[in-house]
Amino acid sequence: MPLFATLADMQARFEARDLIQLTDENGTGEIDAARVDAALTRADGIITGYVARRHKDVALFAGSQLLSDIACDLAFAELWRSDRPEHVKDRHKDAMKRLSDISAGTIVLDGGQEVAEPRPDAIMFPGQPNTFGRDSLKSF
């Protein structure tokens, strides 16, 4: 089961006729859920690789709308067998750019709550108290 997006997310983001055209190899007129899930699973692997660079527990972000949108765009591009249209290439490129930004810390998934792990053998000590502050400059 894909982690970041589902078939329902894909149906909400893309036209049903496009998903049917890309997945219905048997001519049933239905979306092939197995093909969509396989594409979403591959997208999960890509997303996990980028997010894990910055966050230990990637599963914490399973409900993230941003990652869901990225997963859908990557999976949709994956469903094209050949000659992706420009708008699909652009969505894929934008999704990869956003993943790079997440990996670099430009886009923050945890609301800025990420805590840096202490380095081994690092010396930690409190800093000097502020020389100037509200209390010391009351008379000015």
PDB file of N, CA, C and O in Angstrom, residues 34 37 46 54 71 106-107 121 123 126:
ATOM      1  N   ALA A  34      -4.230  -1.555  -9.609  1.00  0.00           N
ATOM      2  CA  ALA A  34      -2.930  -2.172  -9.369  1.00  0.00           C
ATOM      3  C   ALA A  34      -1.810  -1.383 -10.054  1.00  0.00           C
ATOM      4  O   ALA A  34      -0.737  -1.188  -9.480  1.00  0.00           O
ATOM      5  N   ASP A  37      -1.375   1.862  -8.063  1.00  0.00           N
ATOM      6  CA  ASP A  37      -0.675   1.582  -6.806  1.00  0.00           C
ATOM      7  C   ASP A  37       0.805   1.320  -7.041  1.00  0.00           C
ATOM      8  O   ASP A  37       1.651   1.748  -6.246  1.00  0.00           O
ATOM      9  N   ILE A  46      10.960   7.250  -4.232  1.00  0.00           N
ATOM     10  CA  ILE A  46      11.689   8.477  -4.563  1.00  0.00           C
ATOM     11  C   ILE A  46      11.532   9.505  -3.443  1.00  0.00           C
ATOM     12  O   ILE A  46      12.510  10.103  -2.984  1.00  0.00           O
ATOM     13  N   ARG A  54      16.712  14.258   5.522  1.00  0.00           N
ATOM     14  CA  ARG A  54      16.515  15.305   6.525  1.00  0.00           C
ATOM     15  C   ARG A  54      15.779  14.805   7.771  1.00  0.00           C
ATOM     16  O   ARG A  54      15.918  15.366   8.836  1.00  0.00           O
ATOM     17  N   ALA A  71       3.674  12.939  -4.761  1.00  0.00           N
ATOM     18  CA  ALA A  71       3.524  11.518  -5.107  1.00  0.00           C
ATOM     19  C   ALA A  71       2.600  11.340  -6.310  1.00  0.00           C
ATOM     20  O   ALA A  71       2.887  10.556  -7.220  1.00  0.00           O
ATOM     21  N   THR A 106      15.031  23.858   2.492  1.00  0.00           N
ATOM     22  CA  THR A 106      14.366  25.081   2.046  1.00  0.00           C
ATOM     23  C   THR A 106      12.865  24.991   2.291  1.00  0.00           C
ATOM     24  O   THR A 106      12.237  25.963   2.696  1.00  0.00           O
ATOM     25  N   ILE A 107      12.289  23.824   2.036  1.00  0.00           N
ATOM     26  CA  ILE A 107      10.890  23.556   2.376  1.00  0.00           C
ATOM     27  C   ILE A 107      10.904  22.682   3.623  1.00  0.00           C
ATOM     28  O   ILE A 107      11.549  21.634   3.657  1.00  0.00           O
ATOM     29  N   ASP A 121      31.182  13.387  20.434  1.00  0.00           N
ATOM     30  CA  ASP A 121      32.387  14.080  20.893  1.00  0.00           C
ATOM     31  C   ASP A 121      32.303  15.594  20.788  1.00  0.00           C
ATOM     32  O   ASP A 121      33.326  16.270  20.814  1.00  0.00           O
ATOM     33  N   ILE A 123      31.537  19.258  22.245  1.00  0.00           N
ATOM     34  CA  ILE A 123      31.518  19.882  23.556  1.00  0.00           C
ATOM     35  C   ILE A 123      30.393  20.898  23.572  1.00  0.00           C
ATOM     36  O   ILE A 123      30.363  21.814  22.754  1.00  0.00           O
ATOM     37  N   PRO A 126      27.002  26.386  27.830  1.00  0.00           N
ATOM     38  CA  PRO A 126      26.088  27.523  27.682  1.00  0.00           C
ATOM     39  C   PRO A 126      26.849  28.763  27.235  1.00  0.00           C
ATOM     40  O   PRO A 126      28.016  28.952  27.572  1.00  0.00           O
TER      41      PRO A 126
END
